[in-house]
Amino acid sequence: MGDALPADGFEVFHTPAALDVLDDHVAGELRLYGGFKGDRPVGLLPVVVRESAVGRAILSPPPGFSIPRLGPLIMPASPKRRKREQVNATFAEAVLDDVGVDRSLTVLRLVCPTSYPDPRPYVWSDLSLDTRFTYHLTVDGDTDALLASFSKSLRREIRDAKELDVTVERGGTDPVQQIYDRTQERYAEQDRGFPLDRAYVTDLTDALAAEGRCRTYVVRGPDDEFLSGVVVLYSNDAAYFWLGGTRTVHEGTGVNGLLHWRIIEDIAADEPPASVDTYDLMGANTERLCQYKSKFGASLTPYYAVESGGPGMTAAKTAYRLVSR
């Protein structure tokens, strides 16, 4: 699938490295659908097929893996709208026919990438449509203007944190376990189940780091103690706030604003691939979390979820929302 990916517009979880790890850990069969015009790929869709006594589920992404979006990629050769719509409709129809979405015991759920603009073929096939949102912060070289666009309280938090005796470290995967533990502890404090398996997180971050698609950012105190950390994943377009960043206060000052600011500064300085120009704050669907994320002045970016009905869909949706941010 790697050779078939476009230069941009795909999610980090569309990459072969991420899909290989998912295949190792997911319950079910990972299928990679491809539509071609001659030798040229025009449509791609990874799905997980789960068979059970009560039916089958077609999921992209599967729940429980903190994959916010996966779904179809459409890459028509022609820029003309009619051609794009034709490719989109033909590919959707072929996939839905192959998975048997019209069977009474089959349920399907696709959560599409933000680059996917047209879910109508799925709606025309009697699937329901849900619009969801994330925050995309566009990052260019002018960090002063970007900082000025933040809320007053966030700017103050960043300024105050800079005056603390703390350091922000950028590194590889060594701090992943500390970030995982701190996040798991935070979920427990809130009486929430933590859905992510440690082995999956370890394998995913190692695989993506080997391709330059994963970094960690950690705030440490004066005695080198771990205060907070974030795992950042990278597509060709975006840096993703994937794991960590639980609320942390040191000497009366929150340190996560400084952590995010260092990530943003590195994007502006082309420290990840130069093509990365967006910081994806990974979800704008939970009111409590949006109160903080909205302080960055990022753009509210929609994406689509399409799904069929059926006796298993309610449970699948509930499981998905455990990791939705």
Short mmCIF file of C-alpha atoms in Angstrom, two decimals:
data_model
loop_
_atom_site.label_atom_id
_atom_site.label_comp_id
_atom_site.label_asym_id
_atom_site.label_seq_id
_atom_site.Cartn_x
_atom_site.Cartn_y
_atom_site.Cartn_z
CA MET A 1 0.00 0.00 0.00
CA GLY A 2 2.95 2.32 0.59
CA ASP A 3 3.70 2.73 -3.12
CA ALA A 4 0.04 3.48 -3.78
CA LEU A 5 -0.28 6.30 -1.25
CA PRO A 6 -0.52 9.83 -2.63
CA ALA A 7 2.04 12.47 -1.72
CA ASP A 8 -0.38 14.08 0.73
CA GLY A 9 -3.90 13.85 2.11
CA PHE A 10 -3.51 10.53 3.93
CA GLU A 11 -3.57 9.88 7.66
CA VAL A 12 -0.54 8.50 9.48
CA PHE A 13 -2.53 5.30 10.09
CA HIS A 14 -2.78 4.71 6.33
CA THR A 15 0.98 4.07 6.22
CA PRO A 16 2.18 0.46 5.84
CA ALA A 17 4.10 0.67 9.12
CA ALA A 18 0.96 1.55 11.08
CA LEU A 19 -1.21 -0.98 9.25
CA ASP A 20 1.32 -3.77 9.85
CA VAL A 21 1.19 -3.11 13.59
CA LEU A 22 -2.60 -2.94 13.53
CA ASP A 23 -2.70 -6.27 11.69
CA ASP A 24 -0.56 -7.83 14.43
CA HIS A 25 -2.84 -6.66 17.24
CA VAL A 26 -6.39 -6.41 15.92
CA ALA A 27 -9.00 -9.12 16.28
CA GLY A 28 -10.17 -9.76 12.74
CA GLU A 29 -8.89 -9.72 9.18
CA LEU A 30 -7.21 -6.62 7.80
CA ARG A 31 -8.23 -6.11 4.18
CA LEU A 32 -6.72 -3.54 1.84
CA TYR A 33 -9.08 -2.51 -0.96
CA GLY A 34 -7.59 -0.80 -3.99
CA GLY A 35 -9.20 0.68 -7.06
CA PHE A 36 -7.04 1.08 -10.16
CA LYS A 37 -7.23 2.68 -13.57
CA GLY A 38 -4.70 0.59 -15.43
CA ASP A 39 -1.69 0.48 -13.13
CA ARG A 40 -2.56 3.74 -11.42
CA PRO A 41 -4.25 3.58 -7.99
CA VAL A 42 -7.33 5.79 -7.77
CA GLY A 43 -8.88 4.53 -4.53
CA LEU A 44 -7.60 2.92 -1.32
CA LEU A 45 -9.44 1.67 1.75
CA PRO A 46 -8.11 -0.46 4.64
CA VAL A 47 -10.80 -2.19 6.70
CA VAL A 48 -10.90 -4.73 9.50
CA VAL A 49 -13.45 -7.52 9.08
CA ARG A 50 -14.66 -9.12 12.29
CA GLU A 51 -16.77 -12.27 12.15
CA SER A 52 -18.85 -13.40 15.12
CA ALA A 53 -21.83 -15.59 15.93
CA VAL A 54 -24.18 -12.62 15.53
CA GLY A 55 -22.78 -11.34 12.23
CA ARG A 56 -19.86 -9.45 10.78
CA ALA A 57 -18.50 -5.94 11.26
CA ILE A 58 -16.56 -3.95 8.66
CA LEU A 59 -14.60 -1.26 10.50
CA SER A 60 -12.21 1.45 9.36
CA PRO A 61 -10.82 2.16 11.86
CA PRO A 62 -11.51 -0.59 14.41
CA PRO A 63 -12.33 0.68 17.91
CA GLY A 64 -9.89 0.54 20.80
CA PHE A 65 -6.69 1.55 18.98
CA SER A 66 -6.84 5.35 19.23
CA ILE A 67 -7.10 5.68 15.48
CA PRO A 68 -9.28 8.74 15.04
CA ARG A 69 -9.72 8.44 11.28
CA LEU A 70 -8.90 5.94 8.54
CA GLY A 71 -11.45 5.29 5.78
CA PRO A 72 -11.16 5.82 2.02
CA LEU A 73 -8.60 7.74 -0.02
CA ILE A 74 -9.63 8.86 -3.50
CA MET A 75 -6.95 9.85 -6.04
CA PRO A 76 -8.50 10.38 -9.48
CA ALA A 77 -6.17 11.24 -12.33
CA SER A 78 -8.41 14.05 -13.54
CA PRO A 79 -9.04 17.26 -11.57
CA LYS A 80 -12.50 17.58 -13.13
CA ARG A 81 -15.35 17.30 -10.67
CA ARG A 82 -17.32 14.87 -12.81
CA LYS A 83 -14.37 12.48 -13.00
CA ARG A 84 -13.67 12.75 -9.28
CA GLU A 85 -17.28 12.02 -8.41
CA GLN A 86 -17.34 9.11 -10.83
CA VAL A 87 -14.23 7.53 -9.31
CA ASN A 88 -15.52 8.09 -5.78
CA ALA A 89 -18.93 6.56 -6.54
CA THR A 90 -17.54 3.58 -8.46
CA PHE A 91 -15.00 2.75 -5.76
CA ALA A 92 -17.56 3.06 -2.94
CA GLU A 93 -20.05 0.87 -4.80
CA ALA A 94 -17.44 -1.83 -5.46
CA VAL A 95 -16.29 -1.95 -1.83
CA LEU A 96 -19.81 -2.01 -0.41
CA ASP A 97 -20.77 -4.79 -2.79
CA ASP A 98 -17.73 -6.87 -1.86
CA VAL A 99 -18.27 -6.59 1.91
CA GLY A 100 -21.99 -7.32 1.53
CA VAL A 101 -23.18 -4.25 3.38
CA ASP A 102 -26.80 -4.97 2.43
CA ARG A 103 -26.84 -8.27 4.33
CA SER A 104 -28.95 -8.18 7.47
CA LEU A 105 -26.18 -9.30 9.83
CA THR A 106 -23.43 -7.05 8.42
CA VAL A 107 -22.58 -3.70 9.98
CA LEU A 108 -20.17 -1.16 8.56
CA ARG A 109 -18.54 1.95 9.97
CA LEU A 110 -16.01 4.16 8.19
CA VAL A 111 -14.49 7.26 9.75
CA CYS A 112 -12.99 9.18 6.86
CA PRO A 113 -9.84 11.31 6.72
CA THR A 114 -10.22 15.07 6.80
CA SER A 115 -9.11 15.14 3.16
CA TYR A 116 -12.10 13.05 2.06
CA PRO A 117 -14.69 15.60 0.90
CA ASP A 118 -17.60 13.61 -0.50
CA PRO A 119 -19.36 10.83 1.46
CA ARG A 120 -22.52 11.02 -0.66
CA PRO A 121 -22.04 7.65 -2.42
CA TYR A 122 -22.31 5.96 0.97
CA VAL A 123 -25.41 7.96 1.87
CA TRP A 124 -26.97 6.99 -1.47
CA SER A 125 -26.32 3.37 -0.47
CA ASP A 126 -28.55 3.91 2.60
CA LEU A 127 -25.77 4.42 5.14
CA SER A 128 -26.17 7.12 7.75
CA LEU A 129 -23.85 10.12 7.89
CA ASP A 130 -22.34 11.80 10.95
CA THR A 131 -20.15 14.90 10.80
CA ARG A 132 -17.39 15.15 13.39
CA PHE A 133 -14.61 17.66 13.99
CA THR A 134 -10.97 18.11 14.86
CA TYR A 135 -8.79 21.18 15.35
CA HIS A 136 -6.15 21.90 12.69
CA LEU A 137 -3.57 24.55 13.53
CA THR A 138 -1.78 25.83 10.43
CA VAL A 139 1.88 26.44 11.25
CA ASP A 140 4.19 28.60 9.15
CA GLY A 141 7.48 30.30 9.93
CA ASP A 142 5.94 33.29 11.73
CA THR A 143 5.71 31.94 15.26
CA ASP A 144 5.25 35.41 16.76
CA ALA A 145 2.01 35.90 14.83
CA LEU A 146 0.93 32.39 15.72
CA LEU A 147 1.53 32.95 19.42
CA ALA A 148 -0.41 36.21 19.24
CA SER A 149 -3.41 34.28 17.90
CA PHE A 150 -3.56 32.13 21.04
CA SER A 151 -5.90 33.05 23.86
CA LYS A 152 -4.58 35.41 26.51
CA SER A 153 -4.67 32.71 29.17
CA LEU A 154 -2.68 30.27 27.02
CA ARG A 155 -0.04 32.88 26.22
CA ARG A 156 0.28 33.61 29.93
CA GLU A 157 0.60 29.90 30.73
CA ILE A 158 3.39 29.49 28.16
CA ARG A 159 5.20 32.61 29.41
CA ASP A 160 4.96 31.54 33.06
CA ALA A 161 6.13 28.00 32.27
CA LYS A 162 9.22 29.37 30.52
CA GLU A 163 10.21 31.00 33.81
CA LEU A 164 10.09 27.70 35.70
CA ASP A 165 13.14 25.52 36.25
CA VAL A 166 11.95 22.97 33.72
CA THR A 167 13.21 21.69 30.37
CA VAL A 168 11.39 20.39 27.30
CA GLU A 169 13.11 17.44 25.64
CA ARG A 170 12.44 16.11 22.16
CA GLY A 171 13.39 12.51 21.64
CA GLY A 172 12.60 9.06 20.36
CA THR A 173 10.52 6.35 21.93
CA ASP A 174 12.31 5.93 25.27
CA PRO A 175 9.76 8.08 27.18
CA VAL A 176 6.73 6.33 25.64
CA GLN A 177 6.23 4.07 28.65
CA GLN A 178 6.22 7.01 31.08
CA ILE A 179 3.71 8.85 28.90
CA TYR A 180 1.58 5.72 28.69
CA ASP A 181 1.66 5.21 32.47
CA ARG A 182 0.76 8.81 33.22
CA THR A 183 -2.15 8.72 30.76
CA GLN A 184 -3.41 5.44 32.20
CA GLU A 185 -3.25 6.91 35.70
CA ARG A 186 -5.26 9.93 34.59
CA TYR A 187 -7.98 7.71 33.14
CA ALA A 188 -8.12 5.77 36.41
CA GLU A 189 -8.47 9.01 38.40
CA GLN A 190 -11.50 9.84 36.26
CA ASP A 191 -12.95 6.32 36.69
CA ARG A 192 -12.60 5.70 32.96
CA GLY A 193 -11.34 2.55 31.32
CA PHE A 194 -8.12 3.03 29.37
CA PRO A 195 -8.57 1.30 26.00
CA LEU A 196 -5.00 1.15 24.72
CA ASP A 197 -2.88 -1.98 25.11
CA ARG A 198 0.72 -1.28 26.13
CA ALA A 199 2.19 -3.73 23.63
CA TYR A 200 0.28 -2.08 20.77
CA VAL A 201 1.48 1.40 21.77
CA THR A 202 5.06 0.16 22.03
CA ASP A 203 4.99 -1.62 18.68
CA LEU A 204 3.28 1.29 16.91
CA THR A 205 5.62 3.98 18.19
CA ASP A 206 8.70 1.86 17.47
CA ALA A 207 7.54 1.11 13.91
CA LEU A 208 6.66 4.71 13.12
CA ALA A 209 9.80 6.11 14.77
CA ALA A 210 11.89 3.90 12.49
CA GLU A 211 10.39 5.83 9.56
CA GLY A 212 10.67 9.27 11.15
CA ARG A 213 6.94 9.39 11.88
CA CYS A 214 6.99 9.39 15.70
CA ARG A 215 8.60 11.60 18.34
CA THR A 216 8.14 12.26 22.01
CA TYR A 217 8.20 15.59 23.81
CA VAL A 218 8.72 15.56 27.58
CA VAL A 219 8.76 18.27 30.25
CA ARG A 220 11.18 17.51 33.09
CA GLY A 221 11.63 19.24 36.42
CA PRO A 222 14.83 20.54 38.04
CA ASP A 223 15.81 17.07 39.24
CA ASP A 224 15.15 15.54 35.81
CA GLU A 225 11.84 14.17 37.04
CA PHE A 226 9.12 13.44 34.49
CA LEU A 227 6.32 16.03 34.64
CA SER A 228 4.40 15.56 31.40
CA GLY A 229 4.85 14.21 27.92
CA VAL A 230 3.25 13.80 24.51
CA VAL A 231 3.64 11.23 21.75
CA VAL A 232 3.50 12.99 18.36
CA LEU A 233 2.85 11.05 15.14
CA TYR A 234 3.46 12.41 11.63
CA SER A 235 1.86 12.00 8.24
CA ASN A 236 3.28 13.90 5.26
CA ASP A 237 1.03 16.87 6.09
CA ALA A 238 0.40 16.91 9.81
CA ALA A 239 1.78 16.32 13.28
CA TYR A 240 -0.74 14.52 15.49
CA PHE A 241 -1.13 15.04 19.25
CA TRP A 242 -1.67 11.32 19.76
CA LEU A 243 -1.03 10.30 23.38
CA GLY A 244 -0.31 12.02 26.68
CA GLY A 245 -0.56 15.66 27.61
CA THR A 246 -2.54 14.96 30.78
CA ARG A 247 -3.10 18.03 32.91
CA THR A 248 0.08 18.77 34.89
CA VAL A 249 0.77 21.70 37.23
CA HIS A 250 4.28 22.45 38.52
CA GLU A 251 4.75 25.13 41.18
CA GLY A 252 1.29 26.47 40.43
CA THR A 253 1.78 26.70 36.66
CA GLY A 254 0.50 24.40 33.94
CA VAL A 255 3.31 23.03 31.77
CA ASN A 256 1.41 21.52 28.85
CA GLY A 257 1.10 24.82 27.02
CA LEU A 258 4.90 25.01 26.90
CA LEU A 259 5.03 21.40 25.71
CA HIS A 260 2.68 22.08 22.80
CA TRP A 261 4.49 25.32 21.99
CA ARG A 262 7.78 23.44 21.56
CA ILE A 263 6.07 21.02 19.18
CA ILE A 264 4.66 23.94 17.20
CA GLU A 265 8.05 25.70 17.09
CA ASP A 266 9.64 22.56 15.66
CA ILE A 267 6.96 22.31 12.96
CA ALA A 268 7.60 25.95 12.05
CA ALA A 269 11.34 25.27 11.85
CA ASP A 270 10.79 22.25 9.56
CA GLU A 271 12.18 19.92 12.21
CA PRO A 272 9.80 17.17 11.06
CA PRO A 273 9.58 16.76 7.27
CA ALA A 274 9.26 20.18 5.67
CA SER A 275 5.93 19.16 4.15
CA VAL A 276 4.34 19.07 7.63
CA ASP A 277 2.52 22.36 8.12
CA THR A 278 -0.38 21.41 10.40
CA TYR A 279 -0.71 20.48 14.07
CA ASP A 280 -3.72 18.22 14.52
CA LEU A 281 -5.01 18.52 18.09
CA MET A 282 -6.82 15.22 17.56
CA GLY A 283 -10.46 15.80 18.10
CA ALA A 284 -12.93 18.56 18.80
CA ASN A 285 -15.89 16.43 19.81
CA THR A 286 -15.67 16.44 23.62
CA GLU A 287 -16.83 19.69 25.19
CA ARG A 288 -14.58 19.43 28.23
CA LEU A 289 -11.44 18.99 26.12
CA CYS A 290 -12.45 21.65 23.60
CA GLN A 291 -12.34 24.29 26.31
CA TYR A 292 -8.55 23.89 26.33
CA LYS A 293 -7.89 23.04 22.69
CA SER A 294 -9.84 26.04 21.41
CA LYS A 295 -7.29 28.33 23.10
CA PHE A 296 -4.85 27.59 20.27
CA GLY A 297 -7.02 29.43 17.75
CA ALA A 298 -6.95 26.46 15.39
CA SER A 299 -9.42 25.92 12.56
CA LEU A 300 -12.39 23.68 13.21
CA THR A 301 -12.06 20.98 10.54
CA PRO A 302 -14.88 18.54 9.72
CA TYR A 303 -14.62 14.90 8.81
CA TYR A 304 -17.26 12.28 8.12
CA ALA A 305 -18.36 8.97 9.59
CA VAL A 306 -20.68 6.69 7.62
CA GLU A 307 -22.32 3.63 9.08
CA SER A 308 -24.98 1.03 8.55
CA GLY A 309 -27.52 -0.15 11.09
CA GLY A 310 -27.69 -3.52 12.74
CA PRO A 311 -27.70 -5.15 16.17
CA GLY A 312 -23.94 -4.82 16.66
CA MET A 313 -23.49 -1.19 15.66
CA THR A 314 -24.52 0.39 18.96
CA ALA A 315 -21.81 -1.57 20.79
CA ALA A 316 -19.24 -0.74 18.11
CA LYS A 317 -20.03 2.97 18.32
CA THR A 318 -19.78 2.93 22.10
CA ALA A 319 -16.36 1.29 21.93
CA TYR A 320 -15.18 3.80 19.34
CA ARG A 321 -16.16 6.76 21.48
CA LEU A 322 -13.97 5.55 24.32
CA VAL A 323 -10.99 6.79 22.33
CA SER A 324 -12.59 9.75 20.57
CA ARG A 325 -11.17 13.14 21.50
#
